[in-house]
Amino acid sequence: MQTNYLKYFVDVAKLGSIAAASNEDFITPQGMSRSLSALESSLGCQLFKRTQGKVVLSAYGEALLDDAKELLRIQQRMIDRVADIRSSESGISEKTVLVYLNNVAFDVALFNPLIDSFDQIFANARYFQCDNAEVVDNLLEQAEGDDCVALGLLCLFSPDDERNAALVEKLQSNGFEYQPYLISYDQVLVSKKSELASKRALSHADILSRPIVSSDGDIKRVAEKVFGKNAIYMVTSDSAFRFRVVANDEAITFVPAFHKLVDSSDDATVAVQMKEPYYLEVGFAAKKEVLDSPYIKSLIAKLNAYYSKLAASPYLSLVPSDITSFKPTEEEGAGFDEKGLADIEARYGISSREREVLGHLVGGLTARAIAERMYLSVPTVKSHIYRIYKKMGIHSQEELLALVEEELVEGD
C-alpha cells in the first residue's frame, strides 16, 4: 500500500471531489482515480460512492478515514525524525533549508536527479522557482538572517554574458561563492509534422519561419534578444501546454539539449539543433560554509554519481571543479554499484533511453511510480520495461533484482 494513495483518499474525502483533490496534489484526475482504485483493491472494499458527479465516503471509507490520517501523521513524524538526525550529524543544525532554482531546473531531465538528491538530504527543504536575478536577490535577502540555510541554482545563458557577470560579481561581493556545474546548449523543439523536423540544423531564418512560444524568465529575454520581440507568439510557464502547442505545429519552442536524455519517442515533437546555438551554464551559489558542509557535499556527490553515467553524452558536460569531484561516501554508495550497473547495461545492450528506467527498476519502483518520476506515460515506461526484460532474458522485476545482484557479486 502506497502512502500517497492514502493522502489521495484523505484529500478526496476532505474536498468531496476527485478533480479538486487532483489539482491540490498535482496529479491528473485519471491518475488519482486509478490510485484510489488500487487502494480500494488492496483493502478489499469501496471507499467512496460515486453518484451524479458527487463523491461521498462509503461506510468503509468513514470507518478507515481516521486510520489513514494517523498513518500519514506517522509517516510525517518519521520524515521529521530523519531530518533531525541528519541535521545533527551534518553540522548545518536544524535550520530551515531554502533552495532557489532557476526555471531551467524544472526540465524533467535535470529536475528528476536534482529533486531525488534534494529529497534524500533536505527532507523538509522549501523550493522556489525563480529567474537568475530572483535567485541572487533571494540569496542576498536570506543572508541577512541566521535562521536558515540558502542554496541557489543559476542558469546563465551565453547571450546574457554581461548580465551574468554582474550577477556573479554581486554574489561574490556579498560573500557568496558561485560554482559552475554543467554546460549545455538550447535546441529547437518542433512538431514532427513540420518540415523543420527533417532538417539536420535550423538557421536563424528557419526558426523565424514559425511563431515562438516561450517559457517566462531568462529564456524569454534571451529569445527576444536573439530572435526579436516580435517573434514571441506566446509566453507560458506551463511546459506541458507549451509542448502541446508545438506538437500541433502552431509554434516552436526551446529546450535544453539534455532534454533528449528523457525518452520522447511517444511524443509528437522532435528537438533539432540550431546552426548557431547559444549556450547555458548551470551552477550552484551559496555561502562557502554551506558549499563546504556535509549536507551540500552529499547532495553534489549524488548528482555526480548520476551525471557520471552520462559522461559520453553530447548534450551536456560537467565543468571540472572542486564540486564535480565530490564522491559519495562509502555509506552512501553501499548497495548500489554504479560501475557494476553500467557493466550490466553494456553487456545487455541497454540503450541510453532505457538506462534511467533500469535504474528505477533496480531501485524497486513500479512502472506507475517510474512514469510519475520521469513524467512519462505508463505505457511508455512499460514498453521500456518490456524491452529491458527481453534483452536480459527475464520476465519480472523479481528476476531483474536477482540477476543484478548475481551480476554485481560476480563482478566483485
Coordinates of C-alpha atoms in Angstrom, one line a residue:
M1 CA 0.0 0.0 0.0
Q2 CA 1.5 3.4 -1.0
T3 CA 1.1 6.2 1.4
N4 CA 0.5 8.7 -1.4
Y5 CA -2.7 6.7 -2.1
L6 CA -3.7 7.3 1.5
K7 CA -3.2 11.0 1.0
Y8 CA -5.4 11.0 -2.1
F9 CA -8.0 9.2 -0.1
V10 CA -7.9 11.8 2.7
D11 CA -7.9 14.7 0.3
V12 CA -10.8 13.5 -1.7
A13 CA -12.7 12.9 1.5
K14 CA -11.9 16.4 2.6
L15 CA -12.7 18.2 -0.6
G16 CA -15.5 15.9 -1.8
S17 CA -14.2 16.0 -5.4
I18 CA -11.6 14.0 -7.3
A19 CA -11.0 17.0 -9.6
A20 CA -10.3 19.4 -6.7
A21 CA -8.1 16.9 -4.9
S22 CA -6.1 16.1 -8.0
N23 CA -5.5 19.8 -8.6
E24 CA -4.2 20.1 -5.0
D25 CA -2.0 17.1 -5.3
F26 CA -0.6 17.9 -8.8
I27 CA -1.9 14.7 -10.4
T28 CA -4.4 14.2 -13.2
P29 CA -8.0 13.2 -12.2
Q30 CA -7.5 10.0 -14.1
G31 CA -4.3 9.2 -12.3
M32 CA -6.0 9.9 -8.9
S33 CA -8.9 7.7 -9.8
R34 CA -6.6 4.9 -10.7
S35 CA -4.7 5.3 -7.5
L36 CA -7.9 5.2 -5.4
S37 CA -9.0 2.1 -7.3
A38 CA -5.6 0.5 -6.5
L39 CA -6.1 1.4 -2.8
E40 CA -9.6 0.0 -2.8
S41 CA -8.4 -3.2 -4.4
S42 CA -5.6 -3.7 -1.8
L43 CA -8.0 -3.0 1.0
G44 CA -10.8 -5.2 -0.5
C45 CA -13.5 -2.5 -0.1
Q46 CA -15.0 0.5 -1.7
L47 CA -14.0 3.8 0.0
F48 CA -16.3 6.1 -1.9
K49 CA -19.7 6.1 -3.5
R50 CA -19.8 7.9 -6.8
T51 CA -23.2 9.1 -7.9
Q52 CA -24.3 12.0 -10.1
G53 CA -20.9 13.6 -10.1
K54 CA -20.6 13.5 -6.3
V55 CA -18.0 11.6 -4.3
V56 CA -19.0 10.7 -0.8
L57 CA -17.5 8.3 1.7
S58 CA -18.9 4.8 1.9
A59 CA -19.3 3.1 5.3
Y60 CA -15.9 1.6 4.8
G61 CA -14.4 5.0 3.9
E62 CA -15.9 6.6 7.0
A63 CA -14.5 3.8 9.2
L64 CA -11.0 3.9 7.7
L65 CA -10.5 7.7 7.3
D66 CA -9.1 8.3 10.7
D67 CA -6.7 5.4 10.4
A68 CA -5.5 6.8 7.1
K69 CA -4.9 10.2 8.7
E70 CA -3.0 8.6 11.5
L71 CA -0.8 6.7 9.1
L72 CA 0.1 9.9 7.3
R73 CA 0.9 11.6 10.6
I74 CA 3.2 8.7 11.5
Q75 CA 4.9 9.0 8.1
Q76 CA 5.5 12.7 8.7
R77 CA 6.9 12.0 12.1
M78 CA 9.3 9.5 10.6
I79 CA 10.4 12.1 8.0
D80 CA 10.9 14.7 10.7
R81 CA 13.0 12.4 12.8
V82 CA 15.2 11.5 9.9
A83 CA 15.6 15.2 9.2
D84 CA 16.5 15.9 12.8
I85 CA 19.2 13.1 12.8
R86 CA 20.7 14.3 9.5
S87 CA 20.7 17.9 10.8
S88 CA 22.5 16.9 14.0
E89 CA 25.1 14.9 12.0
S90 CA 25.7 17.3 9.2
G91 CA 26.8 20.4 11.1
I92 CA 24.1 22.6 9.5
S93 CA 21.9 22.1 12.6
E94 CA 18.1 22.3 12.3
K95 CA 17.8 25.5 10.3
T96 CA 15.3 25.8 7.5
V97 CA 16.8 25.0 4.1
L98 CA 15.7 27.2 1.2
V99 CA 16.5 26.2 -2.3
Y100 CA 16.1 28.8 -5.2
L101 CA 16.0 27.1 -8.6
N102 CA 16.2 28.7 -12.0
N103 CA 13.3 27.8 -14.2
V104 CA 15.5 25.6 -16.4
A105 CA 16.0 23.2 -13.5
F106 CA 12.4 22.2 -14.0
D107 CA 13.2 20.5 -17.3
V108 CA 12.5 16.8 -16.4
A109 CA 15.9 15.7 -17.5
L110 CA 17.6 18.0 -14.9
F111 CA 14.7 18.1 -12.3
N112 CA 14.5 14.4 -11.5
P113 CA 18.1 13.8 -10.4
L114 CA 18.1 17.2 -8.6
I115 CA 14.9 16.6 -6.6
D116 CA 15.9 12.9 -5.9
S117 CA 19.1 14.2 -4.4
F118 CA 17.5 17.0 -2.5
D119 CA 14.8 14.8 -1.1
Q120 CA 17.4 12.3 0.3
I121 CA 19.2 15.2 2.1
F122 CA 16.7 18.0 2.7
A123 CA 13.6 16.2 3.9
N124 CA 11.9 19.4 4.8
A125 CA 13.5 21.9 2.4
R126 CA 11.4 24.5 0.6
Y127 CA 11.9 25.1 -3.1
F128 CA 11.3 28.2 -5.1
Q129 CA 11.2 28.6 -8.9
C130 CA 12.9 31.9 -10.0
D131 CA 14.8 33.6 -12.7
N132 CA 18.5 34.3 -12.2
A133 CA 18.1 37.8 -10.7
E134 CA 15.5 36.5 -8.3
V135 CA 17.8 33.6 -7.3
V136 CA 20.5 36.2 -6.5
D137 CA 18.2 38.6 -4.7
N138 CA 16.6 35.9 -2.6
L139 CA 20.1 34.5 -1.6
L140 CA 21.2 38.0 -0.5
E141 CA 18.0 38.6 1.4
Q142 CA 18.3 35.3 3.3
A143 CA 21.9 36.0 4.1
E144 CA 20.8 38.9 6.4
G145 CA 19.4 36.4 8.9
D146 CA 20.8 33.3 10.7
D147 CA 17.6 31.3 10.8
C148 CA 18.0 29.4 7.5
V149 CA 20.4 27.9 5.0
A150 CA 20.1 29.1 1.4
L151 CA 21.2 27.5 -1.8
G152 CA 20.8 28.8 -5.3
L153 CA 20.9 27.1 -8.8
L154 CA 21.6 29.6 -11.6
C155 CA 21.3 29.0 -15.4
L156 CA 23.5 31.5 -17.2
F157 CA 22.7 31.9 -21.0
S158 CA 25.6 33.0 -23.3
P159 CA 23.7 35.9 -24.9
D160 CA 23.5 37.4 -21.4
D161 CA 27.2 37.3 -20.7
E162 CA 27.4 40.9 -19.3
R163 CA 24.3 40.4 -17.1
N164 CA 25.7 37.0 -15.9
A165 CA 29.0 38.6 -14.9
A166 CA 27.2 41.3 -13.0
L167 CA 25.0 38.7 -11.1
V168 CA 28.1 36.6 -10.2
E169 CA 30.0 39.7 -9.1
K170 CA 27.0 40.8 -7.0
L171 CA 27.1 37.4 -5.3
Q172 CA 30.8 37.4 -4.7
S173 CA 30.9 40.9 -3.4
N174 CA 28.4 39.8 -0.7
G175 CA 30.4 36.8 0.5
F176 CA 28.8 34.1 -1.8
E177 CA 30.5 31.6 -4.0
Y178 CA 29.4 30.6 -7.5
Q179 CA 30.4 27.2 -8.7
P180 CA 29.6 26.2 -12.3
Y181 CA 28.4 22.7 -12.6
L182 CA 27.4 21.7 -16.1
I183 CA 27.3 23.2 -19.6
S184 CA 24.8 22.5 -22.3
Y185 CA 23.0 24.4 -25.1
D186 CA 19.5 25.0 -26.3
Q187 CA 17.8 23.3 -29.2
V188 CA 14.5 24.0 -31.1
L189 CA 11.5 21.8 -30.3
V190 CA 9.3 21.4 -33.4
S191 CA 6.4 19.3 -34.4
K192 CA 7.2 16.0 -36.1
K193 CA 4.6 17.2 -38.7
S194 CA 6.7 20.2 -39.6
E195 CA 9.1 20.3 -42.5
L196 CA 11.6 21.7 -39.9
A197 CA 11.7 18.3 -38.2
S198 CA 13.6 16.7 -41.2
K199 CA 16.4 19.3 -41.2
R200 CA 19.7 18.5 -39.6
A201 CA 20.1 22.0 -38.1
L202 CA 18.0 25.1 -38.2
S203 CA 19.1 28.5 -39.5
H204 CA 18.0 31.8 -38.0
A205 CA 15.6 32.2 -40.9
D206 CA 14.2 28.6 -40.3
I207 CA 13.5 29.5 -36.7
L208 CA 11.8 32.8 -37.6
S209 CA 9.5 31.0 -40.1
R210 CA 7.5 29.8 -37.1
P211 CA 6.0 31.7 -34.1
I212 CA 7.9 31.1 -30.9
V213 CA 6.1 30.0 -27.7
S214 CA 8.4 30.6 -24.7
S215 CA 8.6 29.9 -21.0
D216 CA 8.9 33.0 -18.9
G217 CA 12.0 34.4 -17.2
D218 CA 15.6 34.3 -18.5
I219 CA 14.8 32.2 -21.6
K220 CA 12.1 34.7 -22.7
R221 CA 14.6 37.6 -22.5
V222 CA 17.3 35.5 -24.4
A223 CA 14.8 34.6 -27.1
E224 CA 13.8 38.2 -27.5
K225 CA 17.4 39.3 -27.7
V226 CA 18.4 36.6 -30.3
F227 CA 15.2 36.5 -32.4
G228 CA 13.4 39.8 -31.7
K229 CA 10.4 40.6 -29.5
N230 CA 8.0 40.3 -32.5
A231 CA 9.0 36.6 -32.9
I232 CA 7.5 35.7 -29.5
Y233 CA 3.9 34.4 -30.1
M234 CA 3.1 33.3 -26.5
V235 CA 4.7 33.2 -23.1
T236 CA 3.6 30.5 -20.6
S237 CA 5.1 28.8 -17.6
D238 CA 3.1 25.6 -18.3
S239 CA 5.6 23.4 -20.1
A240 CA 3.0 20.7 -20.9
F241 CA 0.8 23.3 -22.6
R242 CA 3.8 24.7 -24.4
F243 CA 4.7 21.3 -25.8
R244 CA 1.1 20.7 -26.9
V245 CA 1.1 23.9 -28.9
V246 CA 4.3 22.8 -30.6
A247 CA 3.0 19.3 -31.2
N248 CA 0.1 20.8 -33.1
D249 CA 2.6 22.7 -35.3
E250 CA 1.3 26.0 -34.2
A251 CA 4.7 27.3 -32.9
I252 CA 8.2 26.2 -31.9
T253 CA 9.9 26.5 -28.6
F254 CA 13.3 26.0 -27.0
V255 CA 14.5 23.2 -24.7
P256 CA 17.9 22.4 -23.2
A257 CA 19.8 19.8 -25.3
F258 CA 19.8 17.5 -22.2
H259 CA 16.0 17.3 -22.7
K260 CA 16.9 14.5 -25.2
L261 CA 18.1 12.4 -22.3
V262 CA 14.4 11.8 -21.5
D263 CA 12.5 9.5 -23.8
S264 CA 10.2 11.3 -26.1
S265 CA 9.5 8.5 -28.6
D266 CA 5.8 8.7 -28.0
D267 CA 5.6 12.5 -28.3
A268 CA 4.7 14.4 -31.4
T269 CA 7.8 16.6 -31.2
V270 CA 11.5 16.4 -32.0
A271 CA 14.4 18.6 -30.9
V272 CA 16.6 20.0 -33.7
Q273 CA 20.0 21.6 -33.4
M274 CA 20.5 25.3 -34.2
K275 CA 23.2 26.2 -36.7
E276 CA 24.2 28.9 -34.3
P277 CA 23.3 27.7 -30.9
Y278 CA 23.6 29.7 -27.7
Y279 CA 24.9 28.0 -24.6
L280 CA 23.9 27.7 -21.0
E281 CA 25.8 27.0 -17.8
V282 CA 24.1 25.6 -14.7
G283 CA 25.8 26.3 -11.4
F284 CA 25.4 26.5 -7.6
A285 CA 25.6 29.6 -5.4
A286 CA 25.8 29.7 -1.7
K287 CA 28.0 30.8 1.2
K288 CA 31.3 29.0 1.4
E289 CA 30.4 27.3 4.7
V290 CA 27.2 25.9 3.0
L291 CA 29.1 24.6 0.0
D292 CA 31.7 23.0 2.3
S293 CA 29.1 21.4 4.6
P294 CA 28.5 17.7 4.6
Y295 CA 24.9 18.4 3.5
I296 CA 25.8 20.0 0.2
K297 CA 28.8 17.7 -0.4
S298 CA 26.4 14.8 -0.1
L299 CA 23.9 16.4 -2.5
I300 CA 26.6 17.1 -5.1
A301 CA 28.1 13.7 -4.7
K302 CA 24.8 12.1 -5.5
L303 CA 24.4 14.4 -8.6
N304 CA 27.9 13.5 -9.7
A305 CA 27.1 9.8 -9.4
Y306 CA 24.0 10.3 -11.7
Y307 CA 25.8 12.5 -14.3
S308 CA 28.9 10.3 -14.4
K309 CA 26.7 7.8 -16.3
L310 CA 26.1 10.5 -19.0
A311 CA 29.8 11.3 -19.5
A312 CA 29.7 10.2 -23.1
S313 CA 26.5 12.2 -23.8
P314 CA 26.9 15.0 -26.4
Y315 CA 24.1 17.0 -24.7
L316 CA 25.9 18.2 -21.6
S317 CA 29.3 18.1 -19.9
L318 CA 30.3 18.6 -16.3
V319 CA 32.6 21.6 -15.5
P320 CA 35.9 20.3 -13.9
S321 CA 35.9 21.8 -10.4
D322 CA 36.1 21.0 -6.7
I323 CA 32.4 20.2 -6.5
T324 CA 32.2 17.9 -9.6
S325 CA 35.0 15.8 -8.0
F326 CA 32.9 15.1 -4.9
K327 CA 32.3 11.3 -4.5
P328 CA 29.6 9.5 -2.4
T329 CA 30.8 8.3 1.0
E330 CA 31.2 4.6 1.4
E331 CA 27.8 4.5 3.3
E332 CA 26.0 6.5 0.6
G333 CA 27.4 4.2 -2.2
A334 CA 26.5 1.0 -0.4
G335 CA 24.1 -1.3 -2.1
F336 CA 24.3 0.4 -5.5
D337 CA 27.4 -0.2 -7.6
E338 CA 27.2 2.4 -10.4
K339 CA 30.1 0.8 -12.3
G340 CA 28.6 -2.7 -11.9
L341 CA 25.3 -1.5 -13.2
A342 CA 27.0 0.3 -16.1
D343 CA 28.7 -3.0 -17.0
I344 CA 25.3 -4.7 -17.0
E345 CA 23.9 -2.1 -19.3
A346 CA 26.8 -2.5 -21.7
R347 CA 26.6 -6.3 -21.6
Y348 CA 22.9 -6.5 -22.4
G349 CA 22.8 -3.5 -24.8
I350 CA 20.6 -1.3 -22.6
S351 CA 20.1 2.0 -24.5
S352 CA 20.5 5.4 -23.0
R353 CA 16.8 5.9 -23.0
E354 CA 16.3 2.6 -21.1
R355 CA 19.1 3.3 -18.6
E356 CA 17.1 5.5 -16.3
V357 CA 14.2 3.1 -16.3
L358 CA 16.5 0.3 -15.4
G359 CA 18.0 2.3 -12.5
H360 CA 14.5 2.9 -11.1
L361 CA 13.5 -0.8 -11.6
V362 CA 16.6 -1.8 -9.6
G363 CA 15.6 0.8 -7.0
G364 CA 12.3 -1.1 -6.6
L365 CA 9.9 1.3 -8.2
T366 CA 6.8 0.2 -10.0
A367 CA 6.0 1.2 -13.6
R368 CA 3.5 3.7 -12.4
A369 CA 5.9 5.2 -9.9
I370 CA 8.6 5.4 -12.7
A371 CA 6.2 7.1 -15.0
E372 CA 5.4 9.7 -12.4
R373 CA 9.1 10.2 -11.6
M374 CA 10.1 10.5 -15.2
Y375 CA 7.0 12.4 -16.4
L376 CA 6.2 9.7 -19.0
S377 CA 3.1 7.8 -19.7
V378 CA 2.7 4.4 -18.1
P379 CA 2.5 2.6 -21.5
T380 CA 5.8 4.3 -22.5
V381 CA 7.5 3.0 -19.3
K382 CA 6.0 -0.4 -19.7
S383 CA 7.3 -0.5 -23.3
H384 CA 10.8 0.3 -22.0
I385 CA 10.5 -2.4 -19.3
Y386 CA 9.4 -5.0 -21.8
R387 CA 12.5 -4.2 -24.0
I388 CA 14.8 -4.3 -21.0
Y389 CA 13.4 -7.7 -19.8
K390 CA 13.6 -9.1 -23.4
K391 CA 17.3 -8.1 -23.7
M392 CA 18.1 -9.6 -20.3
G393 CA 16.1 -12.7 -20.9
I394 CA 13.8 -12.2 -17.9
H395 CA 10.1 -11.7 -17.2
S396 CA 9.7 -9.9 -13.9
Q397 CA 11.2 -7.3 -11.6
E398 CA 12.0 -10.0 -9.1
E399 CA 14.1 -11.8 -11.7
L400 CA 15.8 -8.5 -12.6
L401 CA 16.8 -7.8 -9.0
A402 CA 18.1 -11.4 -8.6
L403 CA 20.0 -11.1 -11.8
V404 CA 21.5 -7.7 -11.0
E405 CA 22.6 -8.9 -7.5
E406 CA 24.2 -12.0 -9.1
E407 CA 25.9 -10.0 -11.8
L408 CA 27.3 -7.5 -9.2
V409 CA 28.5 -10.2 -6.9
E410 CA 30.3 -12.0 -9.8
G411 CA 31.7 -8.6 -10.9
D412 CA 33.4 -8.2 -7.5

